Amino acid sequence: MHDTEPLAEARALTAGYGSRPVVRDLDLEVRPGEVVALLGANGAGKTTTLRALSGDLAPMGGEVRWLGEPGRAPLHRRAREGLAFVGERAVFTRLDTAENLRVGRVTTEQALALFPELGKRLKTGAGMLSGGEQQMLSLARALGRAPRLLLADELSLGLAPLVVDRLLRAVREAADRGLGALLVEQHVHKVLGIADRVYVLHRGRVTLTGTPKDLRADLDAIESSYLAQKTIHATD
């Protein structure tokens, strides 16, 4: 289904901090139009993988390819070329919602097309928004620029299930329009509902890959063996 060239690709990637590798010999790719889930326990290397793919962390070995070319372009350059990185509620808390959108060069129309809920909060300081509203704002700023690739690190961390559904649905709809997305998620069942492919990391190595259908049959075993949390207690 996704037969185009990968947007981002890791080949035998080893990455970490100082002289200590966190991920080793990792092979991974994200193509246009697909949502890829990256699962694993805390400390498995998920954030390190995202940072290396984004250009925020230099590889210790192997290579990262961006738009088909090897290289070590920094995150800000890749951002200009169509990469968006969303972490936990990355908003400017001293600015209001509309100002956050302007700083991100996204119009209110673009943002409200994704999340109409923000319409009544445009003049509200971002620091006064709920956690779910802050993450909607973060994701609206990212998707409103129509990026080629979205890297999202714990997009739904600590949020209520209905908010998680809204965020993941927005990513799925953007992928259906051609976006490639790599999501680090602890809401395993929810992300499997929108993902096309899955990688499971365990102690810095990819131990399982497949489609959600492939993995769902063995999900209990996967959770007990590789994932730290089966249940997320969420609030908004």
JSON list of C-alpha atoms in Angstrom, two decimals, residues 18 22 41 49 67-68 70 72 80 89 120 131 158 163 165-166 177 185 187 196 202 204 206 213-214 222 227-228 235:
[
{"chain": "A", "resi": 18, "resn": "GLY", "atom": "CA", "xyz": [28.05, 10.40, 25.80]},
{"chain": "A", "resi": 22, "resn": "VAL", "atom": "CA", "xyz": [20.66, 3.49, 24.20]},
{"chain": "A", "resi": 41, "resn": "ALA", "atom": "CA", "xyz": [8.68, 0.18, 28.21]},
{"chain": "A", "resi": 49, "resn": "THR", "atom": "CA", "xyz": [15.03, 6.95, 18.44]},
{"chain": "A", "resi": 67, "resn": "LEU", "atom": "CA", "xyz": [13.87, 12.28, 2.34]},
{"chain": "A", "resi": 68, "resn": "GLY", "atom": "CA", "xyz": [15.95, 9.52, 0.79]},
{"chain": "A", "resi": 70, "resn": "PRO", "atom": "CA", "xyz": [21.84, 10.22, 4.29]},
{"chain": "A", "resi": 72, "resn": "ARG", "atom": "CA", "xyz": [23.16, 14.80, 9.72]},
{"chain": "A", "resi": 80, "resn": "ARG", "atom": "CA", "xyz": [12.01, 23.70, 7.21]},
{"chain": "A", "resi": 89, "resn": "ARG", "atom": "CA", "xyz": [2.29, 20.03, 25.55]},
{"chain": "A", "resi": 120, "resn": "LYS", "atom": "CA", "xyz": [-13.62, 29.39, 22.46]},
{"chain": "A", "resi": 131, "resn": "GLY", "atom": "CA", "xyz": [-3.75, 19.42, 29.41]},
{"chain": "A", "resi": 158, "resn": "GLY", "atom": "CA", "xyz": [-1.80, 11.71, 31.08]},
{"chain": "A", "resi": 163, "resn": "VAL", "atom": "CA", "xyz": [-9.04, 13.51, 24.28]},
{"chain": "A", "resi": 165, "resn": "ASP", "atom": "CA", "xyz": [-9.17, 9.61, 20.66]},
{"chain": "A", "resi": 166, "resn": "ARG", "atom": "CA", "xyz": [-9.39, 13.16, 19.25]},
{"chain": "A", "resi": 177, "resn": "ARG", "atom": "CA", "xyz": [-4.00, 12.88, 3.23]},
{"chain": "A", "resi": 185, "resn": "GLU", "atom": "CA", "xyz": [2.56, 5.76, 22.66]},
{"chain": "A", "resi": 187, "resn": "HIS", "atom": "CA", "xyz": [-2.02, 3.80, 24.98]},
{"chain": "A", "resi": 196, "resn": "ASP", "atom": "CA", "xyz": [-0.54, 0.71, 9.86]},
{"chain": "A", "resi": 202, "resn": "HIS", "atom": "CA", "xyz": [13.04, -3.78, 24.21]},
{"chain": "A", "resi": 204, "resn": "GLY", "atom": "CA", "xyz": [17.27, -0.60, 22.82]},
{"chain": "A", "resi": 206, "resn": "VAL", "atom": "CA", "xyz": [13.61, -3.85, 17.87]},
{"chain": "A", "resi": 213, "resn": "LYS", "atom": "CA", "xyz": [-3.49, -7.36, 13.22]},
{"chain": "A", "resi": 214, "resn": "ASP", "atom": "CA", "xyz": [-0.28, -9.39, 13.54]},
{"chain": "A", "resi": 222, "resn": "ILE", "atom": "CA", "xyz": [3.67, -8.43, 24.40]},
{"chain": "A", "resi": 227, "resn": "LEU", "atom": "CA", "xyz": [5.70, -2.91, 28.01]},
{"chain": "A", "resi": 228, "resn": "ALA", "atom": "CA", "xyz": [5.91, -1.36, 31.44]},
{"chain": "A", "resi": 235, "resn": "THR", "atom": "CA", "xyz": [-6.86, 12.91, 33.67]}
]
